[in-house]
Amino acid sequence: MRHTPRPASGMLGILGGMGPLATADFYRRLVERTPAGSDQAHLPVVLWADPAVPDRTAALLGEGPSPVPALVEGARRLRDAGASCLAVPCNTAHAYVEQLSRATGVEVLDMVGAALEAAARRVPGAGRVGVLATRGTRLAGLYERAGERLGLDVVQVPEPVQREYVDPAIRAVKGGADLAGPERWLAVAAASLRERGARVAVAACTELPLISGAAARVLPLVDSTDALAEAAVARLWRPGEAIRTVVRTG
Amino acid sequence: MRHTPRPASGMLGILGGMGPLATADFYRRLVERTPAGSDQAHLPVVLWADPAVPDRTAALLGEGPSPVPALVEGARRLRDAGASCLAVPCNTAHAYVEQLSRATGVEVLDMVGAALEAAARRVPGAGRVGVLATRGTRLAGLYERAGERLGLDVVQVPEPVQREYVDPAIRAVKGGADLAGPERWLAVAAASLRERGARVAVAACTELPLISGAAARVLPLVDSTDALAEAAVARLWRPGEAIRTVVRTG
């Protein structure tokens, strides 16, 4: 018997570890969203999780070392193991996905674009989409640039709300603190987005789904981890289908 | 800045896909059981999931192709990506772990031994440990041989109970059927182990934790997926610690 390790549609490479629990969460959602009728029909996956990748927000703020060497090394290992398409389950790391695609020659799924498209589908004609994100994702303008491409108006929370509600909420999840307070803080942040005219919002940090219950009662909320899982399934399980949310080389 | 991709304690390779959901479940438990105070302190992990690996039980029954070529290919890719130790979250695939270690020169964690040791810790002095497993795991005598090494008496359910309760329960989980019936069937199987003198049992198939609630009220039940996650943490996060549950080369 000749074993064929890769189907024609290719293999998904997951560049993870940012953080480890968000990576495990993404992988589980990917399996759950794959419309496979048996174990054997699921996507082939190779995953690289080096949790020592330097903090992305600290690097974008100029307060820490660049994560690029570690990210490029991981992406190259995934390519060498056979990955034909990469998923990076960390919104802030999307500041570097063009570099990753150039360094490896492998296409990278665009979680930011996929999340905005999911928001537009969730509330058709919304026009203005709110974003709950890390300070690094804001500074890099990731959602603003993707919004321009997709014809969506993107709005962030006011700076004092970022400082006093969103930043501490993300820190609390990473630190494993009690989450009742952070859940209320995120609802305050969602209300500030609604006041700025957003009719739907994106939980644009893979830590946020854990505390988004109250915020989702303020405003329809789309989860960027889910959007990335759906983009991966669309790309590899239905390879014939057109998809805009891919960063291609060069 | 020089980036160091691997800490001194090495990198865990996960040979997954058998099935995909069990692999995602194992990875999540690994992260949750790692005593890391920050993202950066977690274990580096590389994971290979080729769900097309032929069914292990069918192969052991002589009714299907061998999974060995696919398993060896996956193990080699993990070694080439830098794995210093392999975890295989599928009990039945442990019929082949010596071959995998020989083919790659990399040590493989022994989920079967780890699960039996966990059962012995759970009920000290139990002496006789019951096993709920696939027909392939039974046929290969995996738990019986590990029991001999560890000085534990291993008992399986009677053949009619395997056929009428355990096999259909595992099939129901894999097929995504309603799980209320399968949960009752597994409790019947646990009762048959108690009648045979077992004072603790191992859920020795990574599908079983999903339906083990009622069985765990009949007999203390140890989960093999948890035992493998704990063995991986012991091996890589505390590398100085002695550990018996590793299959070494040659």
Coordinates of C-alpha atoms in Angstrom, one line a residue:
Chain A
M1 CA 0.0 0.0 0.0
R2 CA 1.2 3.5 -0.9
H3 CA 0.4 6.1 1.7
T4 CA -0.4 9.5 0.4
P5 CA 0.3 12.0 3.2
R6 CA -1.2 15.1 1.6
P7 CA -4.5 15.4 -0.2
A8 CA -4.6 17.6 -3.3
S9 CA -6.0 20.6 -1.4
G10 CA -2.8 20.9 0.7
M11 CA -2.1 21.0 4.4
L12 CA -2.8 23.8 6.9
G13 CA 0.1 25.1 9.0
I14 CA -0.8 26.7 12.3
L15 CA 1.7 29.2 13.6
G16 CA 0.7 29.2 17.3
G17 CA 1.8 29.8 20.8
M18 CA 0.5 33.4 21.0
G19 CA -0.8 32.4 23.5
P20 CA -0.9 28.6 23.9
L21 CA -4.5 28.4 25.1
A22 CA -5.7 30.6 22.2
T23 CA -3.9 28.2 19.9
A24 CA -5.6 25.1 21.4
D25 CA -8.9 26.9 21.2
F26 CA -8.4 27.7 17.5
Y27 CA -7.4 24.1 16.7
R28 CA -10.6 22.8 18.4
R29 CA -12.8 25.2 16.6
L30 CA -11.2 24.3 13.3
V31 CA -12.0 20.6 13.8
E32 CA -15.5 21.4 15.0
R33 CA -16.2 23.6 11.9
T34 CA -14.8 21.2 9.4
P35 CA -17.8 19.5 7.6
A36 CA -16.1 16.0 7.7
G37 CA -18.2 12.9 7.9
S38 CA -15.4 10.8 9.4
D39 CA -12.0 11.1 11.1
Q40 CA -10.3 10.5 7.7
A41 CA -12.0 13.4 6.0
H42 CA -10.6 16.1 8.3
L43 CA -7.9 18.6 7.3
P44 CA -4.3 17.6 7.6
V45 CA -2.6 20.0 10.0
V46 CA 0.9 20.8 11.1
L47 CA 1.2 23.2 14.1
W48 CA 4.2 25.0 15.5
A49 CA 3.8 26.6 18.9
D50 CA 6.9 28.4 20.3
P51 CA 5.5 30.3 23.2
A52 CA 8.8 32.2 23.6
V53 CA 7.8 34.5 20.6
P54 CA 8.4 38.0 22.0
D55 CA 5.2 40.0 22.9
R56 CA 3.8 41.6 19.7
T57 CA 2.2 44.6 21.3
A58 CA 5.5 45.5 23.3
A59 CA 7.4 45.3 20.0
L60 CA 4.9 47.5 18.1
L61 CA 5.1 50.1 21.0
G62 CA 8.9 50.0 20.7
E63 CA 9.2 48.6 24.2
G64 CA 10.4 45.1 23.4
P65 CA 12.4 42.9 20.9
S66 CA 11.0 42.1 17.5
P67 CA 9.0 38.9 17.2
V68 CA 9.9 38.6 13.5
P69 CA 12.9 36.2 13.7
A70 CA 10.9 33.7 15.8
L71 CA 7.8 34.1 13.6
V72 CA 9.8 33.6 10.4
E73 CA 11.6 30.5 11.9
G74 CA 8.2 29.0 12.8
A75 CA 6.7 29.7 9.4
R76 CA 9.7 28.2 7.6
R77 CA 9.5 25.0 9.7
L78 CA 5.8 24.7 8.8
R79 CA 6.5 25.2 5.1
D80 CA 9.3 22.6 5.3
A81 CA 7.0 20.2 7.0
G82 CA 4.6 20.5 4.0
A83 CA 2.2 23.4 4.9
S84 CA 0.6 25.0 1.8
C85 CA -1.2 27.7 3.7
L86 CA -0.6 29.3 7.1
A87 CA -3.0 30.4 9.9
V88 CA -1.7 32.7 12.7
P89 CA -4.3 32.7 15.6
C90 CA -3.1 36.1 17.0
N91 CA -4.6 39.3 15.7
T92 CA -1.6 41.5 16.7
A93 CA 0.9 39.2 14.9
H94 CA -1.0 40.1 11.7
A95 CA 1.2 43.2 11.6
Y96 CA 3.9 40.8 10.3
V97 CA 1.9 38.5 8.0
E98 CA 3.1 40.1 4.7
Q99 CA 6.7 39.6 5.9
L100 CA 6.0 36.0 6.8
S101 CA 4.5 35.3 3.3
R102 CA 7.5 37.0 1.6
A103 CA 10.0 35.1 3.8
T104 CA 8.5 31.7 3.1
G105 CA 6.7 31.9 -0.2
V106 CA 3.6 30.4 1.5
E107 CA 0.2 32.2 1.6
V108 CA -1.1 33.3 5.0
L109 CA -4.8 33.4 5.9
D110 CA -5.9 37.0 6.9
M111 CA -7.7 36.7 10.2
V112 CA -8.3 40.5 10.3
G113 CA -10.0 40.5 6.9
A114 CA -11.9 37.3 7.7
A115 CA -13.2 38.8 11.0
L116 CA -14.4 42.1 9.3
E117 CA -16.1 40.1 6.5
A118 CA -17.8 38.0 9.2
A119 CA -19.0 41.2 10.9
A120 CA -20.4 42.5 7.6
R121 CA -22.3 39.2 7.1
R122 CA -23.6 39.3 10.7
V123 CA -25.2 42.7 10.4
P124 CA -25.7 43.4 6.6
G125 CA -25.4 47.0 5.7
A126 CA -23.9 47.9 9.1
G127 CA -21.4 50.2 7.5
R128 CA -19.5 51.0 10.7
V129 CA -17.7 48.1 12.6
G130 CA -16.3 48.5 16.1
V131 CA -13.1 46.8 17.2
L132 CA -12.0 45.5 20.6
A133 CA -8.3 44.9 20.3
T134 CA -4.8 45.1 21.9
R135 CA -3.0 48.4 21.8
G136 CA -0.6 46.8 19.3
T137 CA -3.3 45.9 16.8
R138 CA -4.7 49.5 17.1
L139 CA -1.2 51.1 16.6
A140 CA -0.5 49.0 13.5
G141 CA -3.9 50.1 12.0
L142 CA -4.6 46.5 11.0
Y143 CA -8.4 46.7 11.1
E144 CA -8.4 50.2 9.6
R145 CA -6.5 49.1 6.6
A146 CA -8.5 45.9 6.1
G147 CA -11.7 48.1 6.4
E148 CA -10.5 50.3 3.6
R149 CA -10.0 47.3 1.3
L150 CA -13.4 45.9 2.2
G151 CA -15.3 49.2 2.1
L152 CA -16.1 49.2 5.8
D153 CA -15.8 52.0 8.3
V154 CA -13.8 50.8 11.3
V155 CA -14.1 52.5 14.7
Q156 CA -12.0 51.9 17.9
V157 CA -12.9 52.7 21.5
P158 CA -11.8 56.1 22.8
E159 CA -8.2 56.1 24.3
P160 CA -9.4 56.4 27.9
V161 CA -11.7 53.4 27.4
Q162 CA -8.8 51.4 25.9
R163 CA -6.5 52.3 28.9
E164 CA -9.0 51.8 31.7
Y165 CA -11.2 49.0 30.4
V166 CA -9.8 47.0 27.3
D167 CA -6.1 46.8 28.3
P168 CA -6.8 45.6 31.9
A169 CA -9.4 43.1 30.6
I170 CA -6.9 41.5 28.2
R171 CA -4.2 41.4 31.0
A172 CA -6.7 39.8 33.4
V173 CA -7.4 36.9 31.0
K174 CA -3.7 36.3 30.3
G175 CA -3.0 36.3 34.0
G176 CA -5.9 33.9 34.8
A177 CA -7.6 36.4 37.2
D178 CA -11.3 36.3 38.2
L179 CA -13.2 37.3 35.1
A180 CA -16.4 38.8 36.4
G181 CA -14.9 42.3 36.5
P182 CA -13.2 42.1 33.1
E183 CA -16.5 40.9 31.5
R184 CA -18.2 44.1 32.8
W185 CA -15.3 46.2 31.5
L186 CA -15.6 44.8 28.0
A187 CA -19.4 45.6 28.1
V188 CA -18.5 49.2 28.9
A189 CA -16.1 49.2 25.9
A190 CA -18.8 47.8 23.6
A191 CA -21.2 50.5 24.8
S192 CA -18.6 53.1 23.8
L193 CA -18.4 51.6 20.3
R194 CA -22.2 51.7 20.0
E195 CA -22.1 55.4 21.0
R196 CA -19.6 55.9 18.2
G197 CA -22.0 54.5 15.7
A198 CA -20.9 50.9 15.4
R199 CA -23.8 48.4 14.9
V200 CA -21.6 45.3 15.1
A201 CA -18.2 44.7 16.8
V202 CA -15.2 42.3 16.4
A203 CA -13.6 40.6 19.5
A204 CA -10.2 41.2 17.8
C205 CA -7.9 39.5 20.3
T206 CA -7.9 35.7 20.8
E207 CA -8.2 36.2 24.6
L208 CA -11.5 38.1 24.4
P209 CA -14.0 35.3 23.6
L210 CA -13.5 34.2 27.3
I211 CA -15.1 37.4 28.6
S212 CA -17.3 38.6 25.8
G213 CA -20.7 37.5 27.2
A214 CA -21.9 40.8 28.6
A215 CA -20.4 42.8 25.6
A216 CA -22.4 40.6 23.2
R217 CA -25.6 41.7 24.9
V218 CA -24.7 45.4 24.1
L219 CA -23.7 44.9 20.5
P220 CA -23.6 41.9 18.0
L221 CA -20.1 40.5 18.5
V222 CA -18.0 38.5 16.0
D223 CA -15.2 36.3 17.2
S224 CA -11.9 36.6 15.2
T225 CA -10.9 33.0 16.2
D226 CA -14.1 31.6 14.6
A227 CA -13.6 33.8 11.5
L228 CA -10.0 32.4 11.1
A229 CA -11.3 28.8 11.5
E230 CA -14.0 29.4 8.9
A231 CA -11.4 30.9 6.5
A232 CA -9.1 27.9 6.9
V233 CA -12.0 25.5 6.1
A234 CA -13.0 27.6 3.1
R235 CA -9.5 27.6 1.8
L236 CA -8.6 23.9 2.3
W237 CA -11.7 21.9 2.5
R238 CA -13.4 23.7 -0.4
P239 CA -10.3 24.7 -2.4
G240 CA -12.2 25.6 -5.6
E241 CA -14.1 28.4 -3.8
A242 CA -13.0 32.0 -4.3
I243 CA -11.7 33.6 -1.1
R244 CA -10.4 37.1 -0.5
T245 CA -9.0 36.6 3.0
V246 CA -5.5 35.4 2.0
V247 CA -2.3 37.2 2.0
R248 CA -0.3 36.1 -1.0
T249 CA 3.4 36.3 -1.6
G250 CA 5.0 39.3 -3.3
Chain B
M1 CA 18.7 39.9 19.4
R2 CA 19.4 36.2 18.9
H3 CA 16.2 34.1 19.1
T4 CA 16.6 30.7 20.7
P5 CA 13.8 28.4 19.3
R6 CA 14.2 25.5 21.7
P7 CA 14.8 25.5 25.5
A8 CA 17.2 23.0 26.9
S9 CA 14.4 20.7 27.9
G10 CA 13.4 20.1 24.3
M11 CA 10.2 20.3 22.2
L12 CA 7.2 18.0 22.4
G13 CA 6.0 16.4 19.1
I14 CA 2.3 15.5 19.0
L15 CA 1.5 12.8 16.5
G16 CA -2.2 13.4 16.2
G17 CA -5.2 13.1 14.0
M18 CA -6.5 9.8 15.6
G19 CA -9.1 11.4 15.7
P20 CA -8.8 15.1 15.2
L21 CA -11.1 16.1 18.1
A22 CA -9.2 13.9 20.5
T23 CA -5.9 15.6 19.4
A24 CA -7.4 19.1 20.0
D25 CA -8.6 17.9 23.4
F26 CA -5.2 16.5 24.3
Y27 CA -3.4 19.8 23.3
R28 CA -5.8 21.9 25.4
R29 CA -5.3 19.7 28.4
L30 CA -1.5 19.8 28.0
V31 CA -1.7 23.7 28.1
E32 CA -4.0 23.6 31.1
R33 CA -1.9 21.2 33.1
T34 CA 1.4 23.1 32.4
P35 CA 2.4 25.0 35.5
A36 CA 3.4 28.1 33.5
G37 CA 3.1 31.6 35.0
S38 CA 3.1 33.3 31.6
D39 CA 2.6 32.5 27.9
Q40 CA 6.4 32.5 27.4
A41 CA 6.9 29.7 30.0
H42 CA 4.8 27.1 28.2
L43 CA 6.2 24.1 26.4
P44 CA 7.2 24.5 22.7
V45 CA 5.1 22.1 20.7
V46 CA 5.1 20.8 17.1
L47 CA 2.0 18.8 16.1
W48 CA 1.4 16.7 13.0
A49 CA -2.2 15.6 12.4
D50 CA -2.8 13.5 9.3
P51 CA -6.4 12.2 9.8
A52 CA -6.0 9.8 6.8
V53 CA -3.9 7.4 9.0
P54 CA -5.7 4.0 8.5
D55 CA -7.9 2.8 11.3
R56 CA -5.7 1.0 14.0
T57 CA -8.3 -1.4 15.2
A58 CA -9.2 -2.6 11.7
A59 CA -5.4 -3.2 11.0
L60 CA -5.0 -5.1 14.3
L61 CA -8.0 -7.3 13.4
G62 CA -6.5 -8.0 10.0
E63 CA -9.4 -6.2 8.3
G64 CA -7.6 -3.0 7.0
P65 CA -4.2 -1.6 5.8
S66 CA -1.4 -1.0 8.2
P67 CA -1.2 2.5 9.8
V68 CA 2.6 2.1 10.2
P69 CA 3.8 3.9 7.0
A70 CA 1.7 7.0 7.8
L71 CA 2.7 6.9 11.5
V72 CA 6.4 6.6 10.7
E73 CA 6.1 9.5 8.2
G74 CA 4.5 11.7 10.7
A75 CA 7.0 10.8 13.4
R76 CA 9.9 11.6 11.1
R77 CA 8.4 15.0 10.2
L78 CA 8.1 15.8 13.9
R79 CA 11.7 14.7 14.5
D80 CA 12.9 16.8 11.6
A81 CA 11.0 19.8 12.9
G82 CA 12.9 19.5 16.2
A83 CA 10.8 17.3 18.4
S84 CA 12.8 15.6 21.2
C85 CA 10.0 13.5 22.6
L86 CA 6.7 12.3 21.0
A87 CA 3.2 12.0 22.4
V88 CA 0.6 9.9 20.5
P89 CA -2.9 10.7 21.8
C90 CA -4.5 7.4 20.6
N91 CA -4.4 4.3 22.9
T92 CA -4.7 1.8 20.0
A93 CA -1.8 3.4 18.1
H94 CA 0.4 2.4 21.1
A95 CA 0.6 -1.1 19.5
Y96 CA 3.2 0.6 17.2
V97 CA 5.1 3.0 19.5
E98 CA 8.2 0.8 19.7
Q99 CA 8.4 0.8 15.9
L100 CA 8.0 4.6 15.9
S101 CA 10.8 5.0 18.3
R102 CA 13.1 2.7 16.4
A103 CA 12.3 4.3 13.0
T104 CA 13.0 7.8 14.3
G105 CA 15.5 7.5 17.2
V106 CA 13.1 9.7 19.2
E107 CA 11.6 8.6 22.6
V108 CA 7.8 8.2 22.7
L109 CA 5.7 8.9 25.8
D110 CA 3.8 5.7 26.9
M111 CA 0.2 6.7 27.4
V112 CA -0.8 3.2 28.4
G113 CA 1.8 3.0 31.2
A114 CA 1.0 6.6 32.3
A115 CA -2.7 5.8 32.5
L116 CA -2.1 2.6 34.6
E117 CA 0.3 4.5 36.9
A118 CA -2.4 7.2 37.3
A119 CA -5.0 4.5 38.2
A120 CA -2.6 3.1 40.8
R121 CA -2.2 6.5 42.4
R122 CA -5.9 7.2 42.3
V123 CA -6.8 4.1 44.3
P124 CA -3.6 3.1 46.2
G125 CA -3.3 -0.7 46.7
A126 CA -6.2 -1.4 44.2
G127 CA -4.2 -4.3 42.8
R128 CA -6.7 -5.0 40.0
V129 CA -7.3 -2.3 37.3
G130 CA -10.2 -2.5 34.8
V131 CA -9.8 -1.2 31.2
L132 CA -12.4 0.2 28.8
A133 CA -10.8 0.1 25.4
T134 CA -11.2 -0.6 21.7
R135 CA -11.1 -4.1 20.4
G136 CA -7.7 -3.3 18.9
T137 CA -6.2 -2.2 22.2
R138 CA -7.5 -5.4 23.8
L139 CA -6.2 -7.7 21.0
A140 CA -2.7 -6.1 21.1
G141 CA -2.6 -6.8 24.9
L142 CA -1.3 -3.3 25.5
Y143 CA -2.7 -2.8 29.0
E144 CA -1.9 -6.4 30.0
R145 CA 1.8 -6.0 29.1
A146 CA 2.1 -2.6 30.8
G147 CA 0.4 -4.1 33.9
E148 CA 3.0 -6.9 34.1
R149 CA 5.8 -4.3 34.0
L150 CA 4.1 -2.2 36.7
G151 CA 3.0 -5.2 38.9
L152 CA -0.7 -4.5 38.3
D153 CA -3.4 -7.0 37.5
V154 CA -5.4 -5.8 34.4
V155 CA -8.9 -7.0 33.7
Q156 CA -11.0 -6.4 30.6
V157 CA -14.8 -6.5 30.2
P158 CA -16.3 -9.9 29.2
E159 CA -16.5 -10.4 25.4
P160 CA -20.3 -10.0 25.2
V161 CA -20.1 -6.7 27.1
Q162 CA -17.3 -5.5 24.7
R163 CA -19.5 -6.4 21.7
E164 CA -22.8 -5.1 23.0
Y165 CA -21.8 -2.1 25.1
V166 CA -18.2 -0.8 24.6
D167 CA -17.8 -1.2 20.8
P168 CA -21.2 0.5 20.0
A169 CA -20.4 3.3 22.6
I170 CA -17.1 4.2 20.9
R171 CA -18.8 4.1 17.4
A172 CA -21.5 6.4 18.7
V173 CA -19.0 9.0 19.8
K174 CA -17.0 8.9 16.6
G175 CA -20.3 9.2 14.6
G176 CA -21.6 12.1 16.6
A177 CA -24.8 10.3 17.7
D178 CA -26.9 11.2 20.8
L179 CA -24.8 10.3 23.8
A180 CA -27.3 9.5 26.5
G181 CA -27.5 5.8 25.5
P182 CA -23.8 5.3 25.1
E183 CA -23.2 6.9 28.5
R184 CA -25.5 4.2 30.1
W185 CA -23.8 1.4 28.1
L186 CA -20.4 2.5 29.5
A187 CA -21.8 2.4 33.0
V188 CA -22.9 -1.2 32.4
A189 CA -19.4 -2.0 31.2
A190 CA -17.9 -0.4 34.3
A191 CA -20.2 -2.5 36.5
S192 CA -18.9 -5.7 34.8
L193 CA -15.3 -4.6 35.6
R194 CA -16.3 -4.1 39.3
E195 CA -17.9 -7.6 39.3
R196 CA -14.5 -8.9 38.0
G197 CA -12.8 -7.4 41.0
A198 CA -11.5 -4.0 39.6
R199 CA -11.5 -1.2 42.1
V200 CA -10.5 1.5 39.6
A201 CA -10.7 1.6 35.8
V202 CA -9.0 3.4 32.9
A203 CA -11.0 5.1 30.1
A204 CA -8.4 3.8 27.6
C205 CA -9.7 5.3 24.4
T206 CA -9.5 9.0 23.8
E207 CA -13.2 9.1 22.7
L208 CA -14.5 7.8 26.1
P209 CA -14.1 10.9 28.3
L210 CA -17.1 12.3 26.5
I211 CA -19.4 9.6 27.8
S212 CA -17.8 8.5 31.1
G213 CA -20.0 10.5 33.6
A214 CA -22.2 7.6 34.6
A215 CA -19.4 5.0 34.5
A216 CA -17.4 7.2 36.9
R217 CA -20.2 6.9 39.5
V218 CA -19.9 3.1 39.3
L219 CA -16.0 2.9 39.7
P220 CA -13.2 5.5 40.1
L221 CA -12.2 6.3 36.5
V222 CA -8.9 7.5 35.2
D223 CA -8.7 9.3 31.8
S224 CA -5.8 8.2 29.6
T225 CA -5.7 11.6 27.8
D226 CA -5.1 13.4 31.1
A227 CA -2.4 10.8 32.0
L228 CA -0.6 11.5 28.7
A229 CA -0.8 15.3 29.3
E230 CA 0.7 14.9 32.8
A231 CA 3.5 12.6 31.5
A232 CA 4.4 15.2 28.8
V233 CA 4.6 17.9 31.4
A234 CA 6.7 15.7 33.7
R235 CA 9.1 14.9 30.9
L236 CA 9.6 18.4 29.4
W237 CA 8.7 20.9 32.0
R238 CA 10.5 19.1 34.8
P239 CA 13.2 17.4 32.8
G240 CA 15.3 16.5 35.8
E241 CA 12.6 14.3 37.2
A242 CA 12.7 10.5 36.8
I243 CA 9.9 9.1 34.7
R244 CA 9.1 5.5 33.8
T245 CA 6.5 6.1 31.1
V246 CA 8.8 6.6 28.1
V247 CA 9.5 4.2 25.3
R248 CA 13.1 4.6 24.4
T249 CA 14.9 3.7 21.3
G250 CA 16.5 0.2 20.8

